[in-house]
Coordinates of C-alpha atoms in Angstrom, one line a residue:
M387 CA -21.4 6.0 8.5
P388 CA -18.8 7.6 6.4
E389 CA -19.5 7.7 2.7
Y390 CA -16.1 6.8 1.2
T391 CA -15.5 6.4 -2.5
I392 CA -12.3 5.2 -4.2
T393 CA -11.8 6.4 -7.8
Y394 CA -9.2 4.3 -9.5
F395 CA -8.4 1.8 -12.2
D396 CA -9.4 -1.9 -11.5
V397 CA -6.0 -2.6 -9.9
R398 CA -4.5 -2.9 -6.5
G399 CA -1.7 -0.5 -7.4
R400 CA -1.4 2.6 -5.2
M401 CA -4.7 2.1 -3.4
E402 CA -4.5 -1.4 -1.8
H403 CA -2.9 -0.1 1.3
V404 CA -5.9 2.2 1.8
R405 CA -8.2 -0.7 1.3
L406 CA -6.3 -2.7 3.9
L407 CA -6.6 0.2 6.3
L408 CA -10.3 0.7 5.7
S409 CA -10.9 -3.1 6.0
D410 CA -9.0 -3.4 9.3
Q411 CA -10.9 -0.4 10.7
G412 CA -14.2 -2.1 9.8
Q413 CA -15.2 0.5 7.2
H414 CA -17.0 0.2 3.9
W415 CA -16.4 2.1 0.7
K416 CA -17.6 2.3 -2.9
E417 CA -15.3 1.6 -5.9
E418 CA -15.7 4.0 -8.8
V419 CA -13.8 2.0 -11.4
V420 CA -12.1 4.0 -14.2
T421 CA -11.3 2.2 -17.4
F422 CA -8.1 3.1 -19.3
D423 CA -10.1 4.1 -22.3
S424 CA -12.2 6.6 -20.3
W425 CA -9.0 7.9 -18.7
T426 CA -7.3 8.6 -22.0
Q427 CA -10.3 10.6 -23.1
G428 CA -9.1 13.2 -20.7
D429 CA -12.2 14.6 -19.0
L430 CA -11.6 12.9 -15.6
K431 CA -7.9 13.6 -15.9
K432 CA -8.6 17.3 -16.1
K433 CA -10.6 17.1 -12.9
A434 CA -7.9 15.2 -11.0
V435 CA -5.4 17.3 -9.0
F436 CA -2.0 16.8 -10.6
G437 CA -3.8 14.8 -13.4
Q438 CA -3.3 11.5 -11.5
L439 CA -5.3 8.8 -9.9
P440 CA -6.2 7.5 -7.3
G441 CA -8.8 9.8 -6.0
F442 CA -10.8 9.5 -2.8
R443 CA -14.0 11.1 -1.5
D444 CA -15.3 11.3 2.0
G445 CA -18.8 12.6 1.3
S446 CA -18.2 15.9 -0.5
F447 CA -14.5 16.1 0.5
S448 CA -12.2 15.1 -2.4
L449 CA -8.5 14.1 -2.1
Y450 CA -5.8 12.9 -4.4
Q451 CA -2.3 11.4 -3.9
S452 CA -2.3 8.0 -2.3
N453 CA -0.1 8.9 0.7
A454 CA -2.2 12.0 1.5
I455 CA -5.3 9.7 1.5
L456 CA -3.5 7.3 3.8
R457 CA -2.5 10.1 6.2
Y458 CA -5.9 11.6 6.2
L459 CA -7.5 8.4 7.2
S460 CA -4.8 7.7 9.8
K461 CA -5.8 10.9 11.6
I462 CA -9.5 9.9 11.6
Y463 CA -8.7 6.4 13.0
D464 CA -5.8 7.2 15.3
L465 CA -3.2 5.5 13.2
Y466 CA -0.5 8.2 13.5
G467 CA 1.3 7.2 16.7
K468 CA 0.9 8.4 20.3
N469 CA 3.2 11.5 20.1
A470 CA 5.2 13.7 17.8
K471 CA 8.2 11.4 17.9
E472 CA 6.2 8.3 17.0
A473 CA 4.5 10.3 14.2
A474 CA 7.9 11.3 12.8
L475 CA 9.1 7.7 12.9
I476 CA 5.9 6.6 11.1
D477 CA 6.5 9.2 8.5
M478 CA 10.1 8.0 8.1
A479 CA 9.0 4.4 7.7
N480 CA 6.3 5.3 5.2
D481 CA 8.7 7.4 3.2
G482 CA 11.0 4.4 3.0
V483 CA 8.1 2.3 1.8
E484 CA 7.3 4.9 -0.8
D485 CA 11.0 4.8 -2.0
M486 CA 10.7 1.1 -2.4
R487 CA 7.4 1.3 -4.2
V488 CA 8.7 3.7 -6.7
K489 CA 11.6 1.4 -7.5
Y490 CA 9.2 -1.5 -7.8
L491 CA 6.8 0.4 -10.1
R492 CA 9.6 1.7 -12.3
F493 CA 10.8 -1.9 -12.7
I494 CA 7.3 -3.3 -13.3
Y495 CA 6.4 -0.7 -16.0
Q496 CA 9.7 0.1 -17.6
N497 CA 12.1 -2.9 -17.3
Y498 CA 10.3 -6.0 -16.3
E499 CA 11.7 -8.5 -18.7
D500 CA 15.3 -7.4 -18.8
G501 CA 15.5 -6.1 -15.2
K502 CA 13.8 -8.8 -13.1
A503 CA 16.8 -10.8 -12.1
D504 CA 18.8 -7.6 -11.2
Y505 CA 15.9 -6.2 -9.2
I506 CA 15.4 -9.3 -7.2
E507 CA 19.1 -9.6 -6.5
K508 CA 19.2 -6.0 -5.1
L509 CA 15.9 -6.4 -3.1
P510 CA 17.6 -7.4 0.2
N511 CA 19.3 -4.0 0.4
D512 CA 15.8 -2.4 0.8
L513 CA 14.3 -5.2 3.0
K514 CA 17.2 -5.0 5.4
A515 CA 16.3 -1.5 6.6
F516 CA 12.7 -2.6 7.5
E517 CA 14.0 -5.7 9.3
Q518 CA 16.2 -3.4 11.4
L519 CA 13.4 -1.1 12.1
L520 CA 11.3 -4.0 13.4
A521 CA 14.1 -5.3 15.5
R522 CA 14.5 -2.0 17.2
N523 CA 10.8 -1.8 18.1
G524 CA 10.4 -4.4 20.9
G525 CA 12.3 -7.1 19.1
G526 CA 10.1 -7.1 16.0
K527 CA 7.1 -8.8 17.6
G528 CA 4.6 -6.0 16.9
F529 CA 4.4 -3.1 14.5
I530 CA 6.9 -1.0 12.6
V531 CA 6.6 1.9 15.1
G532 CA 5.3 1.9 18.7
D533 CA 2.8 -0.6 20.1
Q534 CA -0.2 0.1 17.9
I535 CA -0.8 -0.3 14.2
S536 CA -0.1 2.8 12.0
F537 CA -0.8 3.7 8.4
A538 CA 2.8 2.8 7.6
D539 CA 2.1 -0.8 8.6
Y540 CA -0.7 -1.1 6.0
N541 CA 1.6 0.4 3.3
L542 CA 4.5 -1.9 4.2
L543 CA 2.3 -4.9 4.4
D544 CA 1.0 -4.3 0.9
N545 CA 4.5 -3.7 -0.4
L546 CA 5.9 -6.8 1.1
M547 CA 3.0 -9.0 -0.1
N548 CA 3.5 -7.7 -3.6
H549 CA 7.2 -8.6 -3.4
Q550 CA 6.4 -12.1 -2.1
I551 CA 4.4 -12.6 -5.3
L552 CA 7.3 -11.3 -7.4
A553 CA 9.9 -13.4 -5.5
P554 CA 8.3 -15.9 -3.2
N555 CA 11.5 -16.5 -1.1
C556 CA 12.4 -12.8 -0.8
L557 CA 11.8 -12.8 3.0
H558 CA 13.6 -16.0 3.7
D559 CA 16.6 -14.2 5.2
F560 CA 14.4 -11.7 7.1
P561 CA 12.5 -13.7 9.8
L562 CA 11.1 -10.6 11.5
L563 CA 9.5 -9.4 8.2
Q564 CA 8.3 -12.8 7.4
A565 CA 6.6 -13.1 10.8
Y566 CA 5.3 -9.5 10.4
V567 CA 3.5 -10.3 7.2
A568 CA 2.0 -13.4 8.6
R569 CA 0.9 -11.6 11.8
L570 CA -0.7 -8.6 10.1
S571 CA -2.4 -10.6 7.3
A572 CA -3.9 -12.8 10.0
R573 CA -5.7 -9.9 11.6
P574 CA -9.4 -11.0 11.3
K575 CA -10.6 -8.1 9.1
I576 CA -7.5 -8.0 7.0
K577 CA -7.7 -11.7 6.5
S578 CA -11.3 -11.5 5.4
F579 CA -10.4 -8.8 2.9
L580 CA -7.5 -10.7 1.5
E581 CA -9.7 -13.7 1.1
S582 CA -12.4 -11.7 -0.7
D583 CA -13.0 -11.9 -4.4
A584 CA -12.7 -8.1 -4.6
H585 CA -9.0 -8.4 -3.6
K586 CA -8.2 -11.7 -5.3
N587 CA -9.7 -10.7 -8.7
R588 CA -8.0 -7.3 -8.8
R589 CA -4.7 -7.2 -10.7
I590 CA -1.7 -5.9 -8.8
N591 CA -0.5 -3.7 -11.7
G592 CA -2.2 -2.2 -14.7
N593 CA 0.1 -4.0 -17.2
G594 CA -0.6 -7.4 -15.7
K595 CA 3.0 -7.9 -14.5
Q596 CA 3.6 -9.1 -10.9

């Protein structure tokens, strides 16, 4: 069995999509939890490439940057499409999710109190693109690209669930996305993970905002 270790703060943050992937693929991993106090001491930060977490280990192999970790695992578990064109579309979708996540994190950490109403008002502009991508792929009844799940689906699922907590009715006008979240979160191993204490007791963001 692989020896996977996630090194990160005790948050969902930029690693929950990886946890979703590993869970859905029936894999186990260890959590190496980093406290904010130990991080500010600097020793671990010096060891981290780019001075950032999360980190990930597969045995003796170490990797940083959450999307690099996601892509690495996708190649192991055949989650990168069936051909070069599907892979490119998956990359495109995942880059779109990353753009949305950056906006979300900037708002969460820098402008939560004053910017919440404006952020939620503009949210449909981002959601619309993913609704359209789903519609173009077999009428939106499956995955974001192709006919099998990809790493972009785990990233998008995590992002959409976070936004449903922020704004519970945010998918009301996007029926394909609403059904997509329900369908993917009902996959047996994902459902089991989402119902676990490990997931439910972990904060979404480090500052407690959600």
